């Protein structure tokens, strides 16, 4: 966290270049979440870009209390969700770009993993928005329950309940379809 | 054995149990292999979810795309004031934010707390000079109260602090303005709006602060800060408040040091100092820079040649690109450097504004600084001058071959490579989110390194296969000594096999042989 605060100070002193470090650190986790909320890579990329610009413009509002990541996610996620809800563009969910890497020793293992990952993506996509956002903030962004509560403006107990409910739902769905969820994830 | 339910084990794995419950599960699991196995399965599940979700990655140039929008190396064409480096103002506000947490009153806040170099001593001095007032105006609607606490005003700026209260308890002080009907304005005695210098609020803290600039507005004697808020804390209502501020007495605390148009001329440029205004909360230096008459004539002739070569249509809009700037520092009585402008390090600057004048390359400047406590007799020292002037340089390359072999060249301290030159489609980000507008450009990217006082490459011209000429300024970044910028020209219908890029303008730094010193105090 020390390094981030240093970067923030650099930018505020008049060196915008330091902001590149901040973007590099947070672009992928942020994209991971936004992508699955809006379900379209192009829309998600644009929202994430806008969010970073907004973070940059509001950098002077960050006091050095609380983690920088939770402040950044709050500004960014709120921006993306506000814009997404406002516009409600009905885009057809696109297939995510396939990961090209293959384990040469056990190609069938990679295939299996891809299958499970696809299934997980689908499951997450079927969750209602509020539960989905919480799951993403927890697992893609490593946010604490308190941080998530502040970001989406609900009490921490609600965050916990929703997360638990969401995971139960996903497991139940998998059970109905085939096997148990943790069976799948164990099988590597 | 009374094993916990699968549900409970799942919640334990997710850190969803309270202290006592979690302890129970932990103790049980220590002695129960079956439950440990289940917990292990849940942990693997979590890991799998994390790995999957953290997987999609953005394209490599994503960061660059954003950075390119942060640092507009090209400056707006045409006349009109443009601001430089407003970021220092944020430094001011950060300092205030720190103390807001400890002190219930703004006046005490600015009086009591600044201790670091970066702090806004200006506000502190203003307080000491008796320029802050407890105002205590408030308006209530829907159970929410908007309350203005203190106002600090002098001839250079007005700063106001406020709170938002619900049942007497302070709330987060943020007031949405970006996409909202809410307005907070400052109006002079004729009802004209005064530009806002800054706005800050701190999450979890009780105060918000507005700042309005009064620079160069000597005629303002009275002003009103008007809150016109209809959306607050998620509720719709009406919170309207007018805060009247009388500046007449306060102006008397400003000392103006006339500098009698002291001028200096070198390298075809001129700088002329007009005055230094010392107000308790900020200090302003007014000056003008320009090319000498001879240099102007030379530049005009070069422009004529460009027009003949490339056509008036392409060249005429570029007239206002040429300009002049200076780099300087200010010493106090003991010879210690207190402020600087256009140098790398933080020069105590609050804001810098430049307004293009009618003559080619002439600019009228106001540089504002946070005054240090010792507002002693100051001396201005000119270090060098910048000219954005025409260049006579071009490169010819083969766009098709760049991917294999970038085109290298050197120019005035820059070692660069052209890495791509092709028609591309980018997504155009607009200020408020609208359905994507795709824009196509002919994009040229150059990367490389530069030495310390290397010239800045400015506008370039390109010609397509049909004789059309287009211009573009660079947008990109400079990190340490590494350069990476892009030029975006309109799409070239016909990309020639051999493409020539002409460097139209360049910003050069000309260091002075001997520094020019001007005392800025009344004898």
JSON list of N, CA, C and O in Angstrom, two decimals, chain A residues 12 16-17 24 27-28 31-32 36 46 49-50 60-61 63 74 83 86-87 139 142 145 150 160 164 167 171 181-182, chain B residues 7 10-11 14 16 41 45 50 52-54 56 58 63 65 67 69-70 87 90 179 201-203 429 433 436 478:
[
{"chain": "A", "resi": 12, "resn": "UNK", "atom": "N", "xyz": [-0.26, 13.91, -7.83]},
{"chain": "A", "resi": 12, "resn": "UNK", "atom": "CA", "xyz": [-0.78, 15.17, -7.32]},
{"chain": "A", "resi": 12, "resn": "UNK", "atom": "C", "xyz": [0.27, 16.27, -7.34]},
{"chain": "A", "resi": 12, "resn": "UNK", "atom": "O", "xyz": [-0.06, 17.44, -7.34]},
{"chain": "A", "resi": 16, "resn": "UNK", "atom": "N", "xyz": [1.72, 13.28, -14.00]},
{"chain": "A", "resi": 16, "resn": "UNK", "atom": "CA", "xyz": [0.67, 12.34, -14.36]},
{"chain": "A", "resi": 16, "resn": "UNK", "atom": "C", "xyz": [1.21, 10.96, -14.72]},
{"chain": "A", "resi": 16, "resn": "UNK", "atom": "O", "xyz": [0.49, 9.98, -14.64]},
{"chain": "A", "resi": 17, "resn": "UNK", "atom": "N", "xyz": [2.48, 10.88, -15.10]},
{"chain": "A", "resi": 17, "resn": "UNK", "atom": "CA", "xyz": [3.03, 9.60, -15.54]},
{"chain": "A", "resi": 17, "resn": "UNK", "atom": "C", "xyz": [2.90, 8.53, -14.46]},
{"chain": "A", "resi": 17, "resn": "UNK", "atom": "O", "xyz": [2.77, 7.36, -14.76]},
{"chain": "A", "resi": 24, "resn": "UNK", "atom": "N", "xyz": [-1.91, 0.03, -14.21]},
{"chain": "A", "resi": 24, "resn": "UNK", "atom": "CA", "xyz": [-1.39, -1.32, -14.42]},
{"chain": "A", "resi": 24, "resn": "UNK", "atom": "C", "xyz": [-1.77, -2.25, -13.29]},
{"chain": "A", "resi": 24, "resn": "UNK", "atom": "O", "xyz": [-2.04, -3.42, -13.50]},
{"chain": "A", "resi": 27, "resn": "UNK", "atom": "N", "xyz": [-6.08, -2.51, -13.45]},
{"chain": "A", "resi": 27, "resn": "UNK", "atom": "CA", "xyz": [-6.92, -2.63, -14.64]},
{"chain": "A", "resi": 27, "resn": "UNK", "atom": "C", "xyz": [-7.52, -4.02, -14.79]},
{"chain": "A", "resi": 27, "resn": "UNK", "atom": "O", "xyz": [-8.71, -4.15, -15.10]},
{"chain": "A", "resi": 28, "resn": "UNK", "atom": "N", "xyz": [-6.71, -5.06, -14.56]},
{"chain": "A", "resi": 28, "resn": "UNK", "atom": "CA", "xyz": [-7.25, -6.40, -14.77]},
{"chain": "A", "resi": 28, "resn": "UNK", "atom": "C", "xyz": [-8.29, -6.81, -13.73]},
{"chain": "A", "resi": 28, "resn": "UNK", "atom": "O", "xyz": [-9.35, -7.32, -14.09]},
{"chain": "A", "resi": 31, "resn": "UNK", "atom": "N", "xyz": [-11.43, -4.88, -14.55]},
{"chain": "A", "resi": 31, "resn": "UNK", "atom": "CA", "xyz": [-12.03, -5.38, -15.78]},
{"chain": "A", "resi": 31, "resn": "UNK", "atom": "C", "xyz": [-12.72, -6.72, -15.51]},
{"chain": "A", "resi": 31, "resn": "UNK", "atom": "O", "xyz": [-13.82, -6.96, -16.02]},
{"chain": "A", "resi": 32, "resn": "UNK", "atom": "N", "xyz": [-12.07, -7.57, -14.71]},
{"chain": "A", "resi": 32, "resn": "UNK", "atom": "CA", "xyz": [-12.63, -8.89, -14.42]},
{"chain": "A", "resi": 32, "resn": "UNK", "atom": "C", "xyz": [-14.05, -8.76, -13.88]},
{"chain": "A", "resi": 32, "resn": "UNK", "atom": "O", "xyz": [-14.94, -9.51, -14.24]},
{"chain": "A", "resi": 36, "resn": "UNK", "atom": "N", "xyz": [-17.98, -9.06, -16.22]},
{"chain": "A", "resi": 36, "resn": "UNK", "atom": "CA", "xyz": [-19.04, -10.01, -15.92]},
{"chain": "A", "resi": 36, "resn": "UNK", "atom": "C", "xyz": [-20.32, -9.34, -15.48]},
{"chain": "A", "resi": 36, "resn": "UNK", "atom": "O", "xyz": [-21.35, -9.99, -15.41]},
{"chain": "A", "resi": 46, "resn": "UNK", "atom": "N", "xyz": [-14.57, 0.02, -22.24]},
{"chain": "A", "resi": 46, "resn": "UNK", "atom": "CA", "xyz": [-14.83, 1.45, -22.25]},
{"chain": "A", "resi": 46, "resn": "UNK", "atom": "C", "xyz": [-15.19, 1.97, -20.87]},
{"chain": "A", "resi": 46, "resn": "UNK", "atom": "O", "xyz": [-14.74, 3.03, -20.46]},
{"chain": "A", "resi": 49, "resn": "UNK", "atom": "N", "xyz": [-12.06, 2.19, -18.82]},
{"chain": "A", "resi": 49, "resn": "UNK", "atom": "CA", "xyz": [-11.26, 3.37, -19.19]},
{"chain": "A", "resi": 49, "resn": "UNK", "atom": "C", "xyz": [-11.84, 4.62, -18.57]},
{"chain": "A", "resi": 49, "resn": "UNK", "atom": "O", "xyz": [-11.14, 5.43, -17.96]},
{"chain": "A", "resi": 50, "resn": "UNK", "atom": "N", "xyz": [-13.15, 4.78, -18.71]},
{"chain": "A", "resi": 50, "resn": "UNK", "atom": "CA", "xyz": [-13.81, 5.95, -18.14]},
{"chain": "A", "resi": 50, "resn": "UNK", "atom": "C", "xyz": [-13.61, 6.02, -16.65]},
{"chain": "A", "resi": 50, "resn": "UNK", "atom": "O", "xyz": [-13.43, 7.09, -16.06]},
{"chain": "A", "resi": 60, "resn": "UNK", "atom": "N", "xyz": [-7.46, 13.85, -5.95]},
{"chain": "A", "resi": 60, "resn": "UNK", "atom": "CA", "xyz": [-7.22, 14.74, -4.80]},
{"chain": "A", "resi": 60, "resn": "UNK", "atom": "C", "xyz": [-8.22, 14.49, -3.68]},
{"chain": "A", "resi": 60, "resn": "UNK", "atom": "O", "xyz": [-8.05, 15.00, -2.58]},
{"chain": "A", "resi": 61, "resn": "UNK", "atom": "N", "xyz": [-9.25, 13.72, -3.97]},
{"chain": "A", "resi": 61, "resn": "UNK", "atom": "CA", "xyz": [-10.22, 13.46, -2.91]},
{"chain": "A", "resi": 61, "resn": "UNK", "atom": "C", "xyz": [-9.84, 12.27, -2.05]},
{"chain": "A", "resi": 61, "resn": "UNK", "atom": "O", "xyz": [-10.51, 11.97, -1.07]},
{"chain": "A", "resi": 63, "resn": "UNK", "atom": "N", "xyz": [-8.07, 10.65, 0.74]},
{"chain": "A", "resi": 63, "resn": "UNK", "atom": "CA", "xyz": [-7.22, 10.92, 1.90]},
{"chain": "A", "resi": 63, "resn": "UNK", "atom": "C", "xyz": [-6.53, 9.62, 2.19]},
{"chain": "A", "resi": 63, "resn": "UNK", "atom": "O", "xyz": [-7.04, 8.58, 1.91]},
{"chain": "A", "resi": 74, "resn": "UNK", "atom": "N", "xyz": [-14.23, 1.68, -5.20]},
{"chain": "A", "resi": 74, "resn": "UNK", "atom": "CA", "xyz": [-15.51, 2.33, -4.92]},
{"chain": "A", "resi": 74, "resn": "UNK", "atom": "C", "xyz": [-15.84, 3.34, -6.02]},
{"chain": "A", "resi": 74, "resn": "UNK", "atom": "O", "xyz": [-16.92, 3.35, -6.57]},
{"chain": "A", "resi": 83, "resn": "UNK", "atom": "N", "xyz": [-23.31, 4.06, -14.85]},
{"chain": "A", "resi": 83, "resn": "UNK", "atom": "CA", "xyz": [-23.42, 4.25, -16.29]},
{"chain": "A", "resi": 83, "resn": "UNK", "atom": "C", "xyz": [-24.14, 3.07, -16.93]},
{"chain": "A", "resi": 83, "resn": "UNK", "atom": "O", "xyz": [-24.99, 3.24, -17.79]},
{"chain": "A", "resi": 86, "resn": "UNK", "atom": "N", "xyz": [-27.81, 3.24, -16.14]},
{"chain": "A", "resi": 86, "resn": "UNK", "atom": "CA", "xyz": [-28.46, 4.35, -16.83]},
{"chain": "A", "resi": 86, "resn": "UNK", "atom": "C", "xyz": [-28.77, 4.00, -18.26]},
{"chain": "A", "resi": 86, "resn": "UNK", "atom": "O", "xyz": [-29.83, 4.31, -18.77]},
{"chain": "A", "resi": 87, "resn": "UNK", "atom": "N", "xyz": [-27.82, 3.42, -18.91]},
{"chain": "A", "resi": 87, "resn": "UNK", "atom": "CA", "xyz": [-27.98, 3.22, -20.35]},
{"chain": "A", "resi": 87, "resn": "UNK", "atom": "C", "xyz": [-28.67, 1.91, -20.68]},
{"chain": "A", "resi": 87, "resn": "UNK", "atom": "O", "xyz": [-29.41, 1.80, -21.64]},
{"chain": "A", "resi": 139, "resn": "UNK", "atom": "N", "xyz": [-14.14, -12.17, -5.06]},
{"chain": "A", "resi": 139, "resn": "UNK", "atom": "CA", "xyz": [-13.17, -13.10, -5.62]},
{"chain": "A", "resi": 139, "resn": "UNK", "atom": "C", "xyz": [-12.28, -12.52, -6.70]},
{"chain": "A", "resi": 139, "resn": "UNK", "atom": "O", "xyz": [-11.16, -12.95, -6.89]},
{"chain": "A", "resi": 142, "resn": "UNK", "atom": "N", "xyz": [-10.71, -9.27, -4.39]},
{"chain": "A", "resi": 142, "resn": "UNK", "atom": "CA", "xyz": [-10.19, -9.50, -3.04]},
{"chain": "A", "resi": 142, "resn": "UNK", "atom": "C", "xyz": [-10.63, -8.46, -2.03]},
{"chain": "A", "resi": 142, "resn": "UNK", "atom": "O", "xyz": [-9.86, -8.09, -1.13]},
{"chain": "A", "resi": 145, "resn": "UNK", "atom": "N", "xyz": [-15.45, -7.92, 3.34]},
{"chain": "A", "resi": 145, "resn": "UNK", "atom": "CA", "xyz": [-16.90, -7.72, 3.40]},
{"chain": "A", "resi": 145, "resn": "UNK", "atom": "C", "xyz": [-17.25, -6.29, 3.78]},
{"chain": "A", "resi": 145, "resn": "UNK", "atom": "O", "xyz": [-18.23, -5.71, 3.30]},
{"chain": "A", "resi": 150, "resn": "UNK", "atom": "N", "xyz": [-19.41, -0.98, 2.04]},
{"chain": "A", "resi": 150, "resn": "UNK", "atom": "CA", "xyz": [-19.32, 0.46, 1.78]},
{"chain": "A", "resi": 150, "resn": "UNK", "atom": "C", "xyz": [-19.51, 0.77, 0.31]},
{"chain": "A", "resi": 150, "resn": "UNK", "atom": "O", "xyz": [-20.09, 1.76, -0.08]},
{"chain": "A", "resi": 160, "resn": "UNK", "atom": "N", "xyz": [-22.71, -10.56, 3.65]},
{"chain": "A", "resi": 160, "resn": "UNK", "atom": "CA", "xyz": [-22.41, -11.97, 3.97]},
{"chain": "A", "resi": 160, "resn": "UNK", "atom": "C", "xyz": [-23.54, -12.89, 3.52]},
{"chain": "A", "resi": 160, "resn": "UNK", "atom": "O", "xyz": [-23.30, -13.94, 2.94]},
{"chain": "A", "resi": 164, "resn": "UNK", "atom": "N", "xyz": [-23.31, -15.85, 0.66]},
{"chain": "A", "resi": 164, "resn": "UNK", "atom": "CA", "xyz": [-23.61, -17.23, 1.01]},
{"chain": "A", "resi": 164, "resn": "UNK", "atom": "C", "xyz": [-24.72, -17.76, 0.12]},
{"chain": "A", "resi": 164, "resn": "UNK", "atom": "O", "xyz": [-24.63, -18.87, -0.42]},
{"chain": "A", "resi": 167, "resn": "UNK", "atom": "N", "xyz": [-23.47, -18.45, -3.44]},
{"chain": "A", "resi": 167, "resn": "UNK", "atom": "CA", "xyz": [-22.68, -19.67, -3.60]},
{"chain": "A", "resi": 167, "resn": "UNK", "atom": "C", "xyz": [-23.57, -20.90, -3.51]},
{"chain": "A", "resi": 167, "resn": "UNK", "atom": "O", "xyz": [-23.39, -21.88, -4.24]},
{"chain": "A", "resi": 171, "resn": "UNK", "atom": "N", "xyz": [-23.99, -23.76, -6.36]},
{"chain": "A", "resi": 171, "resn": "UNK", "atom": "CA", "xyz": [-23.76, -25.18, -6.08]},
{"chain": "A", "resi": 171, "resn": "UNK", "atom": "C", "xyz": [-25.00, -25.99, -6.40]},
{"chain": "A", "resi": 171, "resn": "UNK", "atom": "O", "xyz": [-24.91, -27.09, -6.95]},
{"chain": "A", "resi": 181, "resn": "UNK", "atom": "N", "xyz": [-20.25, -29.06, -7.16]},
{"chain": "A", "resi": 181, "resn": "UNK", "atom": "CA", "xyz": [-19.34, -28.01, -7.61]},
{"chain": "A", "resi": 181, "resn": "UNK", "atom": "C", "xyz": [-17.91, -28.27, -7.15]},
{"chain": "A", "resi": 181, "resn": "UNK", "atom": "O", "xyz": [-16.97, -28.14, -7.90]},
{"chain": "A", "resi": 182, "resn": "UNK", "atom": "N", "xyz": [-17.79, -28.61, -5.89]},
{"chain": "A", "resi": 182, "resn": "UNK", "atom": "CA", "xyz": [-16.42, -28.77, -5.41]},
{"chain": "A", "resi": 182, "resn": "UNK", "atom": "C", "xyz": [-15.78, -30.03, -5.97]},
{"chain": "A", "resi": 182, "resn": "UNK", "atom": "O", "xyz": [-14.57, -30.15, -6.02]},
{"chain": "B", "resi": 7, "resn": "UNK", "atom": "N", "xyz": [-23.55, -26.59, 5.32]},
{"chain": "B", "resi": 7, "resn": "UNK", "atom": "CA", "xyz": [-23.78, -25.14, 5.27]},
{"chain": "B", "resi": 7, "resn": "UNK", "atom": "C", "xyz": [-22.83, -24.39, 6.19]},
{"chain": "B", "resi": 7, "resn": "UNK", "atom": "O", "xyz": [-22.21, -23.40, 5.81]},
{"chain": "B", "resi": 10, "resn": "UNK", "atom": "N", "xyz": [-19.36, -24.51, 4.95]},
{"chain": "B", "resi": 10, "resn": "UNK", "atom": "CA", "xyz": [-19.19, -23.62, 3.81]},
{"chain": "B", "resi": 10, "resn": "UNK", "atom": "C", "xyz": [-19.04, -22.18, 4.29]},
{"chain": "B", "resi": 10, "resn": "UNK", "atom": "O", "xyz": [-18.19, -21.42, 3.82]},
{"chain": "B", "resi": 11, "resn": "UNK", "atom": "N", "xyz": [-19.86, -21.81, 5.26]},
{"chain": "B", "resi": 11, "resn": "UNK", "atom": "CA", "xyz": [-19.79, -20.45, 5.77]},
{"chain": "B", "resi": 11, "resn": "UNK", "atom": "C", "xyz": [-18.45, -20.21, 6.47]},
{"chain": "B", "resi": 11, "resn": "UNK", "atom": "O", "xyz": [-17.87, -19.13, 6.38]},
{"chain": "B", "resi": 14, "resn": "UNK", "atom": "N", "xyz": [-15.84, -19.43, 4.07]},
{"chain": "B", "resi": 14, "resn": "UNK", "atom": "CA", "xyz": [-15.99, -18.10, 3.49]},
{"chain": "B", "resi": 14, "resn": "UNK", "atom": "C", "xyz": [-15.84, -16.98, 4.50]},
{"chain": "B", "resi": 14, "resn": "UNK", "atom": "O", "xyz": [-16.18, -15.84, 4.20]},
{"chain": "B", "resi": 16, "resn": "UNK", "atom": "N", "xyz": [-17.66, -16.39, 7.03]},
{"chain": "B", "resi": 16, "resn": "UNK", "atom": "CA", "xyz": [-18.97, -15.79, 7.25]},
{"chain": "B", "resi": 16, "resn": "UNK", "atom": "C", "xyz": [-19.51, -16.04, 8.66]},
{"chain": "B", "resi": 16, "resn": "UNK", "atom": "O", "xyz": [-20.59, -15.61, 9.01]},
{"chain": "B", "resi": 41, "resn": "UNK", "atom": "N", "xyz": [-12.04, -29.11, 0.43]},
{"chain": "B", "resi": 41, "resn": "UNK", "atom": "CA", "xyz": [-12.74, -29.03, -0.86]},
{"chain": "B", "resi": 41, "resn": "UNK", "atom": "C", "xyz": [-13.29, -27.63, -1.08]},
{"chain": "B", "resi": 41, "resn": "UNK", "atom": "O", "xyz": [-13.19, -27.07, -2.17]},
{"chain": "B", "resi": 45, "resn": "UNK", "atom": "N", "xyz": [-12.38, -24.93, -4.00]},
{"chain": "B", "resi": 45, "resn": "UNK", "atom": "CA", "xyz": [-13.44, -24.29, -4.77]},
{"chain": "B", "resi": 45, "resn": "UNK", "atom": "C", "xyz": [-13.20, -22.78, -4.84]},
{"chain": "B", "resi": 45, "resn": "UNK", "atom": "O", "xyz": [-13.27, -22.16, -5.89]},
{"chain": "B", "resi": 50, "resn": "UNK", "atom": "N", "xyz": [-11.54, -17.92, -7.71]},
{"chain": "B", "resi": 50, "resn": "UNK", "atom": "CA", "xyz": [-10.65, -16.75, -7.80]},
{"chain": "B", "resi": 50, "resn": "UNK", "atom": "C", "xyz": [-9.85, -16.78, -9.08]},
{"chain": "B", "resi": 50, "resn": "UNK", "atom": "O", "xyz": [-9.75, -15.78, -9.80]},
{"chain": "B", "resi": 52, "resn": "UNK", "atom": "N", "xyz": [-10.38, -18.34, -11.88]},
{"chain": "B", "resi": 52, "resn": "UNK", "atom": "CA", "xyz": [-11.21, -18.17, -13.07]},
{"chain": "B", "resi": 52, "resn": "UNK", "atom": "C", "xyz": [-11.60, -16.72, -13.24]},
{"chain": "B", "resi": 52, "resn": "UNK", "atom": "O", "xyz": [-11.49, -16.15, -14.33]},
{"chain": "B", "resi": 53, "resn": "UNK", "atom": "N", "xyz": [-12.04, -16.12, -12.16]},
{"chain": "B", "resi": 53, "resn": "UNK", "atom": "CA", "xyz": [-12.54, -14.77, -12.27]},
{"chain": "B", "resi": 53, "resn": "UNK", "atom": "C", "xyz": [-11.43, -13.76, -12.52]},
{"chain": "B", "resi": 53, "resn": "UNK", "atom": "O", "xyz": [-11.66, -12.70, -13.11]},
{"chain": "B", "resi": 54, "resn": "UNK", "atom": "N", "xyz": [-10.24, -14.07, -12.09]},
{"chain": "B", "resi": 54, "resn": "UNK", "atom": "CA", "xyz": [-9.16, -13.11, -12.28]},
{"chain": "B", "resi": 54, "resn": "UNK", "atom": "C", "xyz": [-8.50, -13.26, -13.63]},
{"chain": "B", "resi": 54, "resn": "UNK", "atom": "O", "xyz": [-7.51, -12.60, -13.94]},
{"chain": "B", "resi": 56, "resn": "UNK", "atom": "N", "xyz": [-9.60, -13.00, -17.28]},
{"chain": "B", "resi": 56, "resn": "UNK", "atom": "CA", "xyz": [-9.56, -12.25, -18.54]},
{"chain": "B", "resi": 56, "resn": "UNK", "atom": "C", "xyz": [-8.65, -11.05, -18.41]},
{"chain": "B", "resi": 56, "resn": "UNK", "atom": "O", "xyz": [-8.67, -10.33, -17.43]},
{"chain": "B", "resi": 58, "resn": "UNK", "atom": "N", "xyz": [-6.78, -7.55, -20.15]},
{"chain": "B", "resi": 58, "resn": "UNK", "atom": "CA", "xyz": [-7.00, -6.47, -21.11]},
{"chain": "B", "resi": 58, "resn": "UNK", "atom": "C", "xyz": [-5.86, -6.43, -22.11]},
{"chain": "B", "resi": 58, "resn": "UNK", "atom": "O", "xyz": [-4.77, -6.90, -21.83]},
{"chain": "B", "resi": 63, "resn": "UNK", "atom": "N", "xyz": [-3.31, 0.48, -20.91]},
{"chain": "B", "resi": 63, "resn": "UNK", "atom": "CA", "xyz": [-2.79, 1.55, -20.05]},
{"chain": "B", "resi": 63, "resn": "UNK", "atom": "C", "xyz": [-2.39, 2.76, -20.89]},
{"chain": "B", "resi": 63, "resn": "UNK", "atom": "O", "xyz": [-2.71, 3.90, -20.54]},
{"chain": "B", "resi": 65, "resn": "UNK", "atom": "N", "xyz": [-3.54, 3.69, -23.68]},
{"chain": "B", "resi": 65, "resn": "UNK", "atom": "CA", "xyz": [-4.71, 4.40, -24.20]},
{"chain": "B", "resi": 65, "resn": "UNK", "atom": "C", "xyz": [-5.22, 5.41, -23.18]},
{"chain": "B", "resi": 65, "resn": "UNK", "atom": "O", "xyz": [-5.63, 6.50, -23.53]},
{"chain": "B", "resi": 67, "resn": "UNK", "atom": "N", "xyz": [-3.43, 6.69, -20.57]},
{"chain": "B", "resi": 67, "resn": "UNK", "atom": "CA", "xyz": [-2.40, 7.70, -20.32]},
{"chain": "B", "resi": 67, "resn": "UNK", "atom": "C", "xyz": [-2.41, 8.75, -21.42]},
{"chain": "B", "resi": 67, "resn": "UNK", "atom": "O", "xyz": [-2.19, 9.92, -21.17]},
{"chain": "B", "resi": 69, "resn": "UNK", "atom": "N", "xyz": [-4.77, 9.98, -22.77]},
{"chain": "B", "resi": 69, "resn": "UNK", "atom": "CA", "xyz": [-5.82, 10.97, -22.58]},
{"chain": "B", "resi": 69, "resn": "UNK", "atom": "C", "xyz": [-5.56, 11.84, -21.36]},
{"chain": "B", "resi": 69, "resn": "UNK", "atom": "O", "xyz": [-6.23, 12.83, -21.13]},
{"chain": "B", "resi": 70, "resn": "UNK", "atom": "N", "xyz": [-4.59, 11.48, -20.58]},
{"chain": "B", "resi": 70, "resn": "UNK", "atom": "CA", "xyz": [-4.31, 12.26, -19.38]},
{"chain": "B", "resi": 70, "resn": "UNK", "atom": "C", "xyz": [-3.43, 13.43, -19.66]},
{"chain": "B", "resi": 70, "resn": "UNK", "atom": "O", "xyz": [-3.52, 14.46, -19.05]},
{"chain": "B", "resi": 87, "resn": "UNK", "atom": "N", "xyz": [-2.94, 20.85, -10.64]},
{"chain": "B", "resi": 87, "resn": "UNK", "atom": "CA", "xyz": [-2.80, 19.78, -9.66]},
{"chain": "B", "resi": 87, "resn": "UNK", "atom": "C", "xyz": [-2.26, 20.26, -8.33]},
{"chain": "B", "resi": 87, "resn": "UNK", "atom": "O", "xyz": [-2.54, 19.70, -7.30]},
{"chain": "B", "resi": 90, "resn": "UNK", "atom": "N", "xyz": [-4.62, 20.79, -5.58]},
{"chain": "B", "resi": 90, "resn": "UNK", "atom": "CA", "xyz": [-5.05, 19.60, -4.84]},
{"chain": "B", "resi": 90, "resn": "UNK", "atom": "C", "xyz": [-4.16, 19.39, -3.63]},
{"chain": "B", "resi": 90, "resn": "UNK", "atom": "O", "xyz": [-4.61, 18.96, -2.59]},
{"chain": "B", "resi": 179, "resn": "UNK", "atom": "N", "xyz": [-23.28, 15.15, -12.79]},
{"chain": "B", "resi": 179, "resn": "UNK", "atom": "CA", "xyz": [-24.45, 14.91, -13.65]},
{"chain": "B", "resi": 179, "resn": "UNK", "atom": "C", "xyz": [-25.69, 15.09, -12.80]},
{"chain": "B", "resi": 179, "resn": "UNK", "atom": "O", "xyz": [-26.39, 14.15, -12.48]},
{"chain": "B", "resi": 201, "resn": "UNK", "atom": "N", "xyz": [-14.03, 17.18, -0.86]},
{"chain": "B", "resi": 201, "resn": "UNK", "atom": "CA", "xyz": [-14.79, 16.60, 0.23]},
{"chain": "B", "resi": 201, "resn": "UNK", "atom": "C", "xyz": [-14.01, 15.37, 0.65]},
{"chain": "B", "resi": 201, "resn": "UNK", "atom": "O", "xyz": [-13.22, 14.84, -0.12]},
{"chain": "B", "resi": 202, "resn": "UNK", "atom": "N", "xyz": [-14.21, 14.93, 1.84]},
{"chain": "B", "resi": 202, "resn": "UNK", "atom": "CA", "xyz": [-13.45, 13.78, 2.28]},
{"chain": "B", "resi": 202, "resn": "UNK", "atom": "C", "xyz": [-14.40, 12.74, 2.81]},
{"chain": "B", "resi": 202, "resn": "UNK", "atom": "O", "xyz": [-15.20, 13.00, 3.69]},
{"chain": "B", "resi": 203, "resn": "UNK", "atom": "N", "xyz": [-14.29, 11.59, 2.26]},
{"chain": "B", "resi": 203, "resn": "UNK", "atom": "CA", "xyz": [-15.17, 10.52, 2.67]},
{"chain": "B", "resi": 203, "resn": "UNK", "atom": "C", "xyz": [-15.01, 10.24, 4.15]},
{"chain": "B", "resi": 203, "resn": "UNK", "atom": "O", "xyz": [-13.90, 10.08, 4.64]},
{"chain": "B", "resi": 429, "resn": "UNK", "atom": "N", "xyz": [-13.94, 8.02, -26.53]},
{"chain": "B", "resi": 429, "resn": "UNK", "atom": "CA", "xyz": [-14.58, 8.23, -25.23]},
{"chain": "B", "resi": 429, "resn": "UNK", "atom": "C", "xyz": [-15.14, 9.63, -25.15]},
{"chain": "B", "resi": 429, "resn": "UNK", "atom": "O", "xyz": [-14.44, 10.59, -25.34]},
{"chain": "B", "resi": 433, "resn": "UNK", "atom": "N", "xyz": [-21.37, 8.96, -20.85]},
{"chain": "B", "resi": 433, "resn": "UNK", "atom": "CA", "xyz": [-21.38, 7.71, -21.60]},
{"chain": "B", "resi": 433, "resn": "UNK", "atom": "C", "xyz": [-22.50, 7.66, -22.61]},
{"chain": "B", "resi": 433, "resn": "UNK", "atom": "O", "xyz": [-23.65, 7.72, -22.29]},
{"chain": "B", "resi": 436, "resn": "UNK", "atom": "N", "xyz": [-21.22, 3.76, -28.06]},
{"chain": "B", "resi": 436, "resn": "UNK", "atom": "CA", "xyz": [-19.88, 3.94, -28.60]},
{"chain": "B", "resi": 436, "resn": "UNK", "atom": "C", "xyz": [-19.85, 4.63, -29.94]},
{"chain": "B", "resi": 436, "resn": "UNK", "atom": "O", "xyz": [-20.55, 4.27, -30.86]},
{"chain": "B", "resi": 478, "resn": "UNK", "atom": "N", "xyz": [5.46, 11.03, -21.15]},
{"chain": "B", "resi": 478, "resn": "UNK", "atom": "CA", "xyz": [6.90, 11.03, -20.94]},
{"chain": "B", "resi": 478, "resn": "UNK", "atom": "C", "xyz": [7.12, 10.52, -19.52]},
{"chain": "B", "resi": 478, "resn": "UNK", "atom": "O", "xyz": [6.66, 11.13, -18.57]}
]
